[in-house]
PDB file of C-alpha atoms (C1' of nucleotides) in Angstrom:
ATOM      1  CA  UNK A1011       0.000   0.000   0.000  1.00 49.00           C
ATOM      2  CA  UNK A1012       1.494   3.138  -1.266  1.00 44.00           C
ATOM      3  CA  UNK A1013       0.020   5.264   1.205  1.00 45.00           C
ATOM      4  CA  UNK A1014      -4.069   4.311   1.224  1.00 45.00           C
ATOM      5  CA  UNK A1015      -4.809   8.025   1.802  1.00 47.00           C
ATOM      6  CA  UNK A1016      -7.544   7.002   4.657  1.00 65.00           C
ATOM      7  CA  UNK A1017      -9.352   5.038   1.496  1.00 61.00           C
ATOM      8  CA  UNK A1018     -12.806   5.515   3.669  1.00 62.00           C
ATOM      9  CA  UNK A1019     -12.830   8.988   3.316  1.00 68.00           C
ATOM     10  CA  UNK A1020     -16.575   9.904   2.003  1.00 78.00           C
ATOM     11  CA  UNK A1021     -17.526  13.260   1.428  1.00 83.00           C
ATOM     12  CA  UNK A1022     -21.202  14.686   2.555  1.00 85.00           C
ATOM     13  CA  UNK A1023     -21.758  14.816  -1.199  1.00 89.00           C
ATOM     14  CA  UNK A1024     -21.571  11.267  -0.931  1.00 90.00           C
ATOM     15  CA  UNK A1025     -23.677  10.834   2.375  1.00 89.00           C
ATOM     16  CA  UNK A1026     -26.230  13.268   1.144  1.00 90.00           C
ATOM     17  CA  UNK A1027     -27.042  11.134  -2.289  1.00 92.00           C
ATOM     18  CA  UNK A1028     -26.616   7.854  -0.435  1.00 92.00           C
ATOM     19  CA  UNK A1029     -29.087   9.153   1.923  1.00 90.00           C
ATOM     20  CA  UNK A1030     -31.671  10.024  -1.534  1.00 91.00           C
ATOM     21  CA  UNK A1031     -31.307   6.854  -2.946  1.00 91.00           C
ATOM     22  CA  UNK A1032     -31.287   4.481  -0.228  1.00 90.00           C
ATOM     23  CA  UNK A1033     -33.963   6.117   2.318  1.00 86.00           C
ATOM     24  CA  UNK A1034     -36.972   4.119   3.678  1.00 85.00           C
ATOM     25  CA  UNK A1035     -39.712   4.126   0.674  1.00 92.00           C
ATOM     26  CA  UNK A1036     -36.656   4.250  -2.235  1.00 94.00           C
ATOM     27  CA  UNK A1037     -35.038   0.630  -2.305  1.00 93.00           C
ATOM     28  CA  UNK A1038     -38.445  -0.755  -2.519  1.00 93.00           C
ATOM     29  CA  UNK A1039     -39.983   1.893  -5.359  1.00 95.00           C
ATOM     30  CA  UNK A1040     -36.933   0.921  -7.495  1.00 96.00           C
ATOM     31  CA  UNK A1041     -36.976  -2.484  -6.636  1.00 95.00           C
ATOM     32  CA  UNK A1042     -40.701  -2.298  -8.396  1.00 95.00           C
ATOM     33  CA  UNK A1043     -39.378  -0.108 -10.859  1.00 96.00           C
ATOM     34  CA  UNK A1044     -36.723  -2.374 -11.681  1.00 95.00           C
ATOM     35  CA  UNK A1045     -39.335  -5.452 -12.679  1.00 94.00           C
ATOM     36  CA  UNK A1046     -41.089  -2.933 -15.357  1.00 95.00           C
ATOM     37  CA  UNK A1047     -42.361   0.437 -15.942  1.00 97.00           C
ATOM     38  CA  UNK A1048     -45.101   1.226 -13.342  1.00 96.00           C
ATOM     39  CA  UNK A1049     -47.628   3.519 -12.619  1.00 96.00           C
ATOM     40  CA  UNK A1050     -48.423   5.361  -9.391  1.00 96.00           C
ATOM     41  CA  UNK A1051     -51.227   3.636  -7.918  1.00 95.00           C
ATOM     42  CA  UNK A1052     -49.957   0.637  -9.414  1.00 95.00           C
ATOM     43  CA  UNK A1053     -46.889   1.661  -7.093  1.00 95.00           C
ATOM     44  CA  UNK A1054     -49.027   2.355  -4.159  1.00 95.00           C
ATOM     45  CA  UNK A1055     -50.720  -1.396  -4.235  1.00 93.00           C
ATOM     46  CA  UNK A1056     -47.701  -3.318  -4.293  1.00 93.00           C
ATOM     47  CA  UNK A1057     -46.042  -1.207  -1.292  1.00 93.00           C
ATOM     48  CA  UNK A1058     -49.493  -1.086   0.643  1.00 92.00           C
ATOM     49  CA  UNK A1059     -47.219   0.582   4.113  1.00 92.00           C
ATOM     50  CA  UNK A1060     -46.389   3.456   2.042  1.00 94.00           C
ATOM     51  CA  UNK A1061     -48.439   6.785   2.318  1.00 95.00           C
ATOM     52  CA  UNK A1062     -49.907   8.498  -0.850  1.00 96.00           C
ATOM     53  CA  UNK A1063     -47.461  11.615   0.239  1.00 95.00           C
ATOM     54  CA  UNK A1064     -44.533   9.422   0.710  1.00 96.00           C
ATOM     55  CA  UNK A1065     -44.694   7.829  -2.287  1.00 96.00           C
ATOM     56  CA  UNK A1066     -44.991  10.893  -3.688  1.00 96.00           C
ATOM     57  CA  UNK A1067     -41.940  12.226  -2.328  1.00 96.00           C
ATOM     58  CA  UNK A1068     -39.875   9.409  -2.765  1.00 96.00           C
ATOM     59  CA  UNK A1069     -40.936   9.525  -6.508  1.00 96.00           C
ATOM     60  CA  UNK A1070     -39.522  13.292  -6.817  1.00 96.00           C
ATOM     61  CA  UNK A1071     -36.811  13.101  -5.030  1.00 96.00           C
ATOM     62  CA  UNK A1072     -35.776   9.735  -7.166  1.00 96.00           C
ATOM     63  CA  UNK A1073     -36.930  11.281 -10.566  1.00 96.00           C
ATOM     64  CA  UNK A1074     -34.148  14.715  -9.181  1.00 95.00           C
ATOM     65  CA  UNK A1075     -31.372  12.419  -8.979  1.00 96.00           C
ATOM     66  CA  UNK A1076     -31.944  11.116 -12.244  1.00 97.00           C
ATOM     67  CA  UNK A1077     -33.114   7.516 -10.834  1.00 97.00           C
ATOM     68  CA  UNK A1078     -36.563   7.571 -12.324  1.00 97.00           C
ATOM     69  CA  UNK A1079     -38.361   9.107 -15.424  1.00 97.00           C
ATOM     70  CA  UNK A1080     -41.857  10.268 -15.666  1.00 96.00           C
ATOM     71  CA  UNK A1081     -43.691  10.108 -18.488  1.00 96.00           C
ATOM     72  CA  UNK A1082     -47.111  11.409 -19.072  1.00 94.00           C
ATOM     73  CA  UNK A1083     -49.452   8.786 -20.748  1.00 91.00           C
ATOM     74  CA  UNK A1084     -52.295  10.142 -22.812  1.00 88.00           C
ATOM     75  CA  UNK A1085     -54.527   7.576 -22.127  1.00 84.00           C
ATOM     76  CA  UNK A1086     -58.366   8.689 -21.402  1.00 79.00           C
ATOM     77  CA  UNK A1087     -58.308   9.144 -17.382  1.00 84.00           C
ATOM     78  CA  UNK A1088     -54.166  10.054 -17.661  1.00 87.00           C
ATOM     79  CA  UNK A1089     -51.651   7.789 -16.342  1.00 91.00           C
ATOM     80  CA  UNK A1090     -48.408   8.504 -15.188  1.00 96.00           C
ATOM     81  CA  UNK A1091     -46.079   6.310 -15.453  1.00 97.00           C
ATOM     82  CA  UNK A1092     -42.272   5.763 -13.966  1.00 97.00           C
ATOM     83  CA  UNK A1093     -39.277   4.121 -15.388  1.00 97.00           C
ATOM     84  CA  UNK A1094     -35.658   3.367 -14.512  1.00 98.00           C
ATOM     85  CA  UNK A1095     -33.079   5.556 -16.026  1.00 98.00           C
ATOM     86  CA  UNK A1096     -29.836   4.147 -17.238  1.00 98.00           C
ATOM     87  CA  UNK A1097     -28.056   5.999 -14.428  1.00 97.00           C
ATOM     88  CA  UNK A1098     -31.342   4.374 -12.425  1.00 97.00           C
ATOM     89  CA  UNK A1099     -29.970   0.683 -13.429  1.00 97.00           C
ATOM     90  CA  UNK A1100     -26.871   0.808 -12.507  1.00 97.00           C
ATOM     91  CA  UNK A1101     -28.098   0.388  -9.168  1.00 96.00           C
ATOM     92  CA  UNK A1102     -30.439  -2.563  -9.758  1.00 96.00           C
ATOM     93  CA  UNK A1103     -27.407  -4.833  -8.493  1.00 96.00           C
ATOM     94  CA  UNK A1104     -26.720  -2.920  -5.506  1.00 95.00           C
ATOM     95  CA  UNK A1105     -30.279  -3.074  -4.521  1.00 94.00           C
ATOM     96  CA  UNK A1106     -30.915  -6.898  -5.393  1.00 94.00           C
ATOM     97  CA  UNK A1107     -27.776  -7.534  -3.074  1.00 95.00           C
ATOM     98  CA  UNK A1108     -29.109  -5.077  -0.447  1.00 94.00           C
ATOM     99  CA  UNK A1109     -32.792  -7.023  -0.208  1.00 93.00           C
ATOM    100  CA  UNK A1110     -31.230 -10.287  -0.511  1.00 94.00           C
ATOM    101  CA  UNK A1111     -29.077  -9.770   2.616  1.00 95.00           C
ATOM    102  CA  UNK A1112     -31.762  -8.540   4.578  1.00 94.00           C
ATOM    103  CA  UNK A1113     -33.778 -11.536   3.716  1.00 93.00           C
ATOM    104  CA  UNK A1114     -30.956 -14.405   4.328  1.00 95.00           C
ATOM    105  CA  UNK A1115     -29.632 -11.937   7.614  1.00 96.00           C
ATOM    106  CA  UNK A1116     -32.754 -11.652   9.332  1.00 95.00           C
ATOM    107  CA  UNK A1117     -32.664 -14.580  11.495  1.00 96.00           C
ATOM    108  CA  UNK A1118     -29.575 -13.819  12.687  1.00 97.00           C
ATOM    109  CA  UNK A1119     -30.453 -10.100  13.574  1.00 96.00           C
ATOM    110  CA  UNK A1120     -32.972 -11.042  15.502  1.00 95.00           C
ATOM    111  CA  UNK A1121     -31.316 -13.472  17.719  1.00 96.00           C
ATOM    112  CA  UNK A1122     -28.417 -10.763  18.173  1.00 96.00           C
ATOM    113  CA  UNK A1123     -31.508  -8.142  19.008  1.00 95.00           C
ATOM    114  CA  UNK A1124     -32.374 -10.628  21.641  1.00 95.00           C
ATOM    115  CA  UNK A1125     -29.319 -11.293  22.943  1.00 95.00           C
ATOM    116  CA  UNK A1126     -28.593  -7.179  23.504  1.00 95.00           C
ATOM    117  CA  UNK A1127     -32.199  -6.761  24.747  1.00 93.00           C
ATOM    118  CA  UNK A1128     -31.543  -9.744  27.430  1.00 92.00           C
ATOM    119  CA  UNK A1129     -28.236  -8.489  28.311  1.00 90.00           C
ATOM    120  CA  UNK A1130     -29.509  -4.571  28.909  1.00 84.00           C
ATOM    121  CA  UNK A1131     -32.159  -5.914  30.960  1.00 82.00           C
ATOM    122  CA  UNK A1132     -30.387  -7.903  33.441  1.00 77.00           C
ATOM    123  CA  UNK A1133     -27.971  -4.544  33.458  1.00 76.00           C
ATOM    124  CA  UNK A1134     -30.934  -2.697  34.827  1.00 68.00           C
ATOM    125  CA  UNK A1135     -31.666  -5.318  37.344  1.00 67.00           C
ATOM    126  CA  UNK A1136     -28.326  -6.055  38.722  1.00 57.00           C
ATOM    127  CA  UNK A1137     -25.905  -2.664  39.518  1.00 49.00           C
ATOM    128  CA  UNK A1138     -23.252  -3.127  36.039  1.00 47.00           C
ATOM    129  CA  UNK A1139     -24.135  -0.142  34.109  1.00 48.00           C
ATOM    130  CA  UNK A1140     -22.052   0.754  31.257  1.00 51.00           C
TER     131      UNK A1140
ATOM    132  CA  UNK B 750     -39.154 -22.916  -5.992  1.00 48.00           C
ATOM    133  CA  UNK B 751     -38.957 -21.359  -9.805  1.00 44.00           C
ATOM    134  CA  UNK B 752     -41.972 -19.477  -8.632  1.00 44.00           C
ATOM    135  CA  UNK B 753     -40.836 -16.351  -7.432  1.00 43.00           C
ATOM    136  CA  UNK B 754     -44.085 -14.725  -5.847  1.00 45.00           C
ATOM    137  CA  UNK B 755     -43.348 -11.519  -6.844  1.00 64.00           C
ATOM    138  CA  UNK B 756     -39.980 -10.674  -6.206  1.00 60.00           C
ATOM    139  CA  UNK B 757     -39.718  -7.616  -4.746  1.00 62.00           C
ATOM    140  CA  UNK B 758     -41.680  -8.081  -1.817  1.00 69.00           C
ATOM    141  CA  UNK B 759     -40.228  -7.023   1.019  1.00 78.00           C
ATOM    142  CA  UNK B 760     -41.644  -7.204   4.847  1.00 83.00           C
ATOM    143  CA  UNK B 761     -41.334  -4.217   7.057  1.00 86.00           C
ATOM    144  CA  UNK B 762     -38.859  -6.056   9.264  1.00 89.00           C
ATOM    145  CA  UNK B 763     -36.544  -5.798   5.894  1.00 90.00           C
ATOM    146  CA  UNK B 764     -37.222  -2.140   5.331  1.00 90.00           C
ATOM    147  CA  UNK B 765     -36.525  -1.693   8.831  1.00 90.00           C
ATOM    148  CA  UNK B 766     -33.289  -3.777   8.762  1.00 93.00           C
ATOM    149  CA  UNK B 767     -32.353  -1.839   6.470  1.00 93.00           C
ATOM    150  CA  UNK B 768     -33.070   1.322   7.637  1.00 91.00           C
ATOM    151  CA  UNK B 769     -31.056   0.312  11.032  1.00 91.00           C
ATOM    152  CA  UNK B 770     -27.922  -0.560   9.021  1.00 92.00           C
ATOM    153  CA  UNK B 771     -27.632   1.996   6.144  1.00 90.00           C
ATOM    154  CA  UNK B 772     -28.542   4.884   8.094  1.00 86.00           C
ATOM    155  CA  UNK B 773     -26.871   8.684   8.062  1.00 85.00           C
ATOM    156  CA  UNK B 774     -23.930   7.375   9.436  1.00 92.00           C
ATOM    157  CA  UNK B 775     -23.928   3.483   9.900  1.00 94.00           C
ATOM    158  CA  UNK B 776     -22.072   3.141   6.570  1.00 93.00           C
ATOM    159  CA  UNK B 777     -19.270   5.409   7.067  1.00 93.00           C
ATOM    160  CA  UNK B 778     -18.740   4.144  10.733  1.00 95.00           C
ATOM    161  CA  UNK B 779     -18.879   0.502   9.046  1.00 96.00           C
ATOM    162  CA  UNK B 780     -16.313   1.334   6.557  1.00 94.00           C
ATOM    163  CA  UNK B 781     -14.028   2.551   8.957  1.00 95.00           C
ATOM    164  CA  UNK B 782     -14.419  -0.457  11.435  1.00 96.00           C
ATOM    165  CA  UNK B 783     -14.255  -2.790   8.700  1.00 96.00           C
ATOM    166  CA  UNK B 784     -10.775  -1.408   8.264  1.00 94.00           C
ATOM    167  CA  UNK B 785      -9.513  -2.381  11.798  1.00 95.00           C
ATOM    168  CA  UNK B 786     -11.177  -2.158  14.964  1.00 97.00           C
ATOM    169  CA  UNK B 787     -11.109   1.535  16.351  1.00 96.00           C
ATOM    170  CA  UNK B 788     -12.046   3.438  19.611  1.00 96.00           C
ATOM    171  CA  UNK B 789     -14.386   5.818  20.088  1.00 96.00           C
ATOM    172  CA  UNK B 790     -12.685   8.852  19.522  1.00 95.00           C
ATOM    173  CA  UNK B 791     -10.794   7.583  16.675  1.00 95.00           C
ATOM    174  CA  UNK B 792     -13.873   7.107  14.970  1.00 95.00           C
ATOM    175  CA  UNK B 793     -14.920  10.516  16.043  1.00 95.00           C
ATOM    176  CA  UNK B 794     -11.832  11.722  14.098  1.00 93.00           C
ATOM    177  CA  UNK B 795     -12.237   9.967  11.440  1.00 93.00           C
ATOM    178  CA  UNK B 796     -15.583  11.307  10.831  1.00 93.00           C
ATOM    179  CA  UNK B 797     -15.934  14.783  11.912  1.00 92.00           C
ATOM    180  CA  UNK B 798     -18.831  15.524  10.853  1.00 92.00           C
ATOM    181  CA  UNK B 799     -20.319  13.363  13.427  1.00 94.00           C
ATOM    182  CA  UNK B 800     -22.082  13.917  17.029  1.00 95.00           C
ATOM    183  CA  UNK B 801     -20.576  12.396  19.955  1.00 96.00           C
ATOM    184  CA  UNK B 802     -24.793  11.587  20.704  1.00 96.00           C
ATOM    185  CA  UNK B 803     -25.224  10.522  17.030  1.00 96.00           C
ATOM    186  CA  UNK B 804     -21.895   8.307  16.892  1.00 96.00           C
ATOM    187  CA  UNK B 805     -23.287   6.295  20.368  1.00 97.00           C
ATOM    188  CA  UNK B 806     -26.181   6.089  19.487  1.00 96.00           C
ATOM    189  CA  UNK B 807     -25.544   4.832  16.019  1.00 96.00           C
ATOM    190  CA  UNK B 808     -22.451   2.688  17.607  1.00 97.00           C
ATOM    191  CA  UNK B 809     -24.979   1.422  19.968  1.00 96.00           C
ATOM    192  CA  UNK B 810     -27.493   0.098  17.212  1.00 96.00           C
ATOM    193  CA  UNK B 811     -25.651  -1.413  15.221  1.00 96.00           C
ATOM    194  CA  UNK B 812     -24.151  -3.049  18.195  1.00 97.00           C
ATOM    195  CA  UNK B 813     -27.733  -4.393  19.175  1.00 95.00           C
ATOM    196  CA  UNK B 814     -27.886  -5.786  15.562  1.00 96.00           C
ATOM    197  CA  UNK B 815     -25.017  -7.972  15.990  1.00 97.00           C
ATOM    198  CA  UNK B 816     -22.913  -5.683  13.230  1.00 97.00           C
ATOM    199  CA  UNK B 817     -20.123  -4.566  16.061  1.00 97.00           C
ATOM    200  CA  UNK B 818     -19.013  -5.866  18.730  1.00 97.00           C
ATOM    201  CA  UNK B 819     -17.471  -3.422  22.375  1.00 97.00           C
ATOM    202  CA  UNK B 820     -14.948  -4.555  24.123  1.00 96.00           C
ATOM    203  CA  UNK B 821     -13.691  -2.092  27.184  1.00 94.00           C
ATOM    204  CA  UNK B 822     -10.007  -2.212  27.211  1.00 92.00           C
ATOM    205  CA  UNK B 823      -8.154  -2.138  30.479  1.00 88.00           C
ATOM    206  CA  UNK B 824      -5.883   0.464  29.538  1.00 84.00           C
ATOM    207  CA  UNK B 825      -4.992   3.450  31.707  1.00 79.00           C
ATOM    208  CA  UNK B 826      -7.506   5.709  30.942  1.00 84.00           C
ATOM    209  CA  UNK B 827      -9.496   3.158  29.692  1.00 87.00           C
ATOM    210  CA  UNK B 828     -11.059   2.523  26.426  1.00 91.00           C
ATOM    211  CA  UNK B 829     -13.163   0.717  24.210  1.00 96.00           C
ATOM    212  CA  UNK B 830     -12.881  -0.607  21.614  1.00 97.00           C
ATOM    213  CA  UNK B 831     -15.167  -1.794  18.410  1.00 98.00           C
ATOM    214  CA  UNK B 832     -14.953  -3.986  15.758  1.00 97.00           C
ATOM    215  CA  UNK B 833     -16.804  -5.740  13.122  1.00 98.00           C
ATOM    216  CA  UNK B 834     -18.552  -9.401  13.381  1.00 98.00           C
ATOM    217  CA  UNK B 835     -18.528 -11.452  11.819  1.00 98.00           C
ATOM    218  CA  UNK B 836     -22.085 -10.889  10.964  1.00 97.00           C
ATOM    219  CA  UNK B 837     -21.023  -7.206   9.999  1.00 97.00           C
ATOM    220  CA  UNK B 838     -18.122  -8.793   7.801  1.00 97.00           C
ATOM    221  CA  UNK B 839     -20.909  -9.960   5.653  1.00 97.00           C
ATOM    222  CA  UNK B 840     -21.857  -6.478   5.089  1.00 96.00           C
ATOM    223  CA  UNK B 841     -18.517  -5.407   4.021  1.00 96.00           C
ATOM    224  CA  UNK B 842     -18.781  -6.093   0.288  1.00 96.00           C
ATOM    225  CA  UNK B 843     -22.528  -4.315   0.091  1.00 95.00           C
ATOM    226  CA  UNK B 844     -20.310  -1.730   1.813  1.00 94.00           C
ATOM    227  CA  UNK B 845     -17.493  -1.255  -0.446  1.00 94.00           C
ATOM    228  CA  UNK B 846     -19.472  -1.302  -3.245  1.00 95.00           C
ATOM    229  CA  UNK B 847     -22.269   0.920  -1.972  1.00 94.00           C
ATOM    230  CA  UNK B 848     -19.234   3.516  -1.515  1.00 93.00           C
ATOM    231  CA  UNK B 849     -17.512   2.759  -4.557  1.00 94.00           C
ATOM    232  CA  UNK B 850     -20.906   3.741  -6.721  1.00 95.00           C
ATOM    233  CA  UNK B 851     -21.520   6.573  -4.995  1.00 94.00           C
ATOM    234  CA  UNK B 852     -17.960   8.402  -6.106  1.00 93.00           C
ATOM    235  CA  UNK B 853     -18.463   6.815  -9.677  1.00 95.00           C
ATOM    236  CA  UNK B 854     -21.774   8.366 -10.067  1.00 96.00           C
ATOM    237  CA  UNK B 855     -22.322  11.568  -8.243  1.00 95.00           C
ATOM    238  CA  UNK B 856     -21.250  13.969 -11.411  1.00 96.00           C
ATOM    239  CA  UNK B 857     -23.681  11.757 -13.300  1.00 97.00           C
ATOM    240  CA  UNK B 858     -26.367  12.070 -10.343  1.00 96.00           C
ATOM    241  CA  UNK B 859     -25.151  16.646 -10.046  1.00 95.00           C
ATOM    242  CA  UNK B 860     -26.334  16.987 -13.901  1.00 96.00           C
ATOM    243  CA  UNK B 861     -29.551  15.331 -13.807  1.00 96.00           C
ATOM    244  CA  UNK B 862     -30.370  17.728 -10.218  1.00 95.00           C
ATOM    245  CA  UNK B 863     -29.217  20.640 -11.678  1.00 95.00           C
ATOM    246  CA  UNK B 864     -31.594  19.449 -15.199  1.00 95.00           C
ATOM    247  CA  UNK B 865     -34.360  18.961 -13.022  1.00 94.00           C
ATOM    248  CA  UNK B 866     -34.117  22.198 -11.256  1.00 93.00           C
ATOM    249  CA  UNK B 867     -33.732  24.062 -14.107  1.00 92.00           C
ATOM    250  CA  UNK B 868     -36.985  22.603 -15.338  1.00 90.00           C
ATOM    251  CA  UNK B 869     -39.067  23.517 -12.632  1.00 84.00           C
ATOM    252  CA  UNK B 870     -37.311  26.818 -12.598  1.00 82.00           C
ATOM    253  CA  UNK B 871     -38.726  27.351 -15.951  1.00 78.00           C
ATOM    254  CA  UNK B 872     -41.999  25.759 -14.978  1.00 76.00           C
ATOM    255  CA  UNK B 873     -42.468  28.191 -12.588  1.00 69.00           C
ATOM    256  CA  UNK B 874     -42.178  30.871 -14.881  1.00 69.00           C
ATOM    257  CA  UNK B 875     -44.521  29.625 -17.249  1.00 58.00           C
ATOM    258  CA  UNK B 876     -47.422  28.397 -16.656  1.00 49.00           C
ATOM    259  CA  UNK B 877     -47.125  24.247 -17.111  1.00 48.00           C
ATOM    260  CA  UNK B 878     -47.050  23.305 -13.495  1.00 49.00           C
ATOM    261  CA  UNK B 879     -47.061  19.703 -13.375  1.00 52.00           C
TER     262      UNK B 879
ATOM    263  C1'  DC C 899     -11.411   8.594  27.423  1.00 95.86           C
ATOM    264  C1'  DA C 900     -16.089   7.417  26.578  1.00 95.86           C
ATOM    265  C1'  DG C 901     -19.976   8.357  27.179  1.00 95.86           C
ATOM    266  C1'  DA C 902     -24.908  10.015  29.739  1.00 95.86           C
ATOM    267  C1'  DA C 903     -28.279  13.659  30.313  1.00 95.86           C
ATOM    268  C1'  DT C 904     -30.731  17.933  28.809  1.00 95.86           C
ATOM    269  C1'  DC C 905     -32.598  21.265  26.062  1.00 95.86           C
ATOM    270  C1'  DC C 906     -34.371  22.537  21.850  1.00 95.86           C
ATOM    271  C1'  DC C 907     -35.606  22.707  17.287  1.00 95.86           C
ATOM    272  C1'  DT C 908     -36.126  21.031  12.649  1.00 95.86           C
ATOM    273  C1'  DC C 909     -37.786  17.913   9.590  1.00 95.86           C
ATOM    274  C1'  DT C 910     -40.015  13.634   8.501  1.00 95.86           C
ATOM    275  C1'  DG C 911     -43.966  11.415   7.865  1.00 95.86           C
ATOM    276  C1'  DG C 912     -48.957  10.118   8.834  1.00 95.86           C
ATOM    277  C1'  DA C 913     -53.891  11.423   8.403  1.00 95.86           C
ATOM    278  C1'  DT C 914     -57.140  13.971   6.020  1.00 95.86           C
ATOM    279  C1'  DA C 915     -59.361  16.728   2.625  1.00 95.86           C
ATOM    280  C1'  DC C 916     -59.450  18.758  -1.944  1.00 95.86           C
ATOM    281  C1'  DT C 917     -58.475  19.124  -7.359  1.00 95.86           C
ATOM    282  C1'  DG C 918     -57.382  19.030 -12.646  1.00 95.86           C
TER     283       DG C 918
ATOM    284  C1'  DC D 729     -55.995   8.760 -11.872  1.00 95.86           C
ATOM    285  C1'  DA D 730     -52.414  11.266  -9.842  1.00 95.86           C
ATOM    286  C1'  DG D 731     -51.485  14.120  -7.407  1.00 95.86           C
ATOM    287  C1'  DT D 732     -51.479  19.046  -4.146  1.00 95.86           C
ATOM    288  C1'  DA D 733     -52.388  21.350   0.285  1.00 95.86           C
ATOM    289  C1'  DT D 734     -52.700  21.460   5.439  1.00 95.86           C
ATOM    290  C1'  DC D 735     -52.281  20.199   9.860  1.00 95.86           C
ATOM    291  C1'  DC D 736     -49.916  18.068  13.374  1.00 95.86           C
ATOM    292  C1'  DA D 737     -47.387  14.780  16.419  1.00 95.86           C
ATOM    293  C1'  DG D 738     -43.143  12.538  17.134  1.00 95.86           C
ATOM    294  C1'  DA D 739     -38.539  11.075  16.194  1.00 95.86           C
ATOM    295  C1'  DG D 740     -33.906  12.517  15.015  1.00 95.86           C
ATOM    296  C1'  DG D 741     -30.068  15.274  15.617  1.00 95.86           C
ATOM    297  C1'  DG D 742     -27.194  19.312  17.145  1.00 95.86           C
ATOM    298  C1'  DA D 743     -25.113  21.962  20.990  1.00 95.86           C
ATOM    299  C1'  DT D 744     -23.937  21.953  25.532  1.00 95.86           C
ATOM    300  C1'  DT D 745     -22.959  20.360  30.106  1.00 95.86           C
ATOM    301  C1'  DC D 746     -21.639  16.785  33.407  1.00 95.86           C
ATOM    302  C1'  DT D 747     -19.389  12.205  35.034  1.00 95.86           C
ATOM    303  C1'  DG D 748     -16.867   7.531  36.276  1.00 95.86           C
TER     304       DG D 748
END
DNA sequence: CAGAATCCCTCTGGATACTG
DNA sequence: CAGTATCCAGAGGGATTCTG
């Protein structure tokens, strides 16, 4: 190693957009997105927890970043419908990895949960603090 | 099963998971531990724009889901210590690469905020609204 | 050194009602 | 259908002060 330069060094830049892309309602709105095209109530059913505003907000702030495209469908009530950039892609791996680790990991978070929640408790009970 | 029940379905435990581990600053204080095991301060350093409150209590979660471990060192002044699990090592290459597409694609990500606020800039002005 | 405890304030996010 | 507009409560996070 020639001198790493501290290789962990992230910017806020880098917080900040990590923060857009990867907040509570995104991963699962591109997830969907990912499959096909969708539009927004279509959205809205297969993510039943999230709120109409949420969903909403999610979709903007996505569509800013240049994640997501929206495209007006002339259809006779008007649909709306929301796509995947390129740029939007090039996370589809990140995300598959992301969901699939929280659904092989989950088991073992929970026992770990269990284990801290146990531990604190008898803490309280007995005099060891922290 | 070759039936995969719609895909992208996700529980709220998962969304929460997630949430819990990719937070504001979970992935920069996971980069850094995944390095070598620090103490607290050193992590402080190493990420400046942190809290002492927010670095606990973000050392502190992760902790409770099994991603670091604390060990108190019997030094003179004493001091802890954290470092990865093993659990958290399997986080390490979602990490890495997390990081990694976050410097490769934030120009990409600057052009397509500053498109979209020059849009509604102009939107404004006129009179499409959306 | 490594936190805990407080105060305080912003900002997120839910519920609800309304519209082109 | 696909939003916008309000209201409002609650969590998150910063700054500061104190402690074993």
């Amino acid at each position: 190693m020639t001198e790493t330069t501290d290789p962990g060094r992230l910017g806020p830049e880098h917080r900040e957009l990590l923060g857009q892309v990867l907040d509570k309602w995104s991963l699962e709105v591109l997830d969907r997105l990912c499959e096909r095209p969708r539009r927004f109530n279509e959205l809205r059913r297969a993510i039943p927890a999230v709120t109409q505003k949420s969903l909403t907000a999610t979709l903007r702030r996505l569509e800013r970043n240049g994640m997501v495209e929206r495209e007006i469908v002339s259809t006779r009530p008007v649909g709306v419908e929301y796509r995947m950039t390129p740029l939007g892609k090039t996370l589809q791996g990140l995300i598959d990895a992301l969901l699939e680790w929280s659904a092989t990991r989950l088991p073992e978070v929970n026992r770990a949960r269990d284990r801290f929640d146990d531990a604190e408790r008898e803490a309280e009970q007995g005099s060891v603090s922290r």
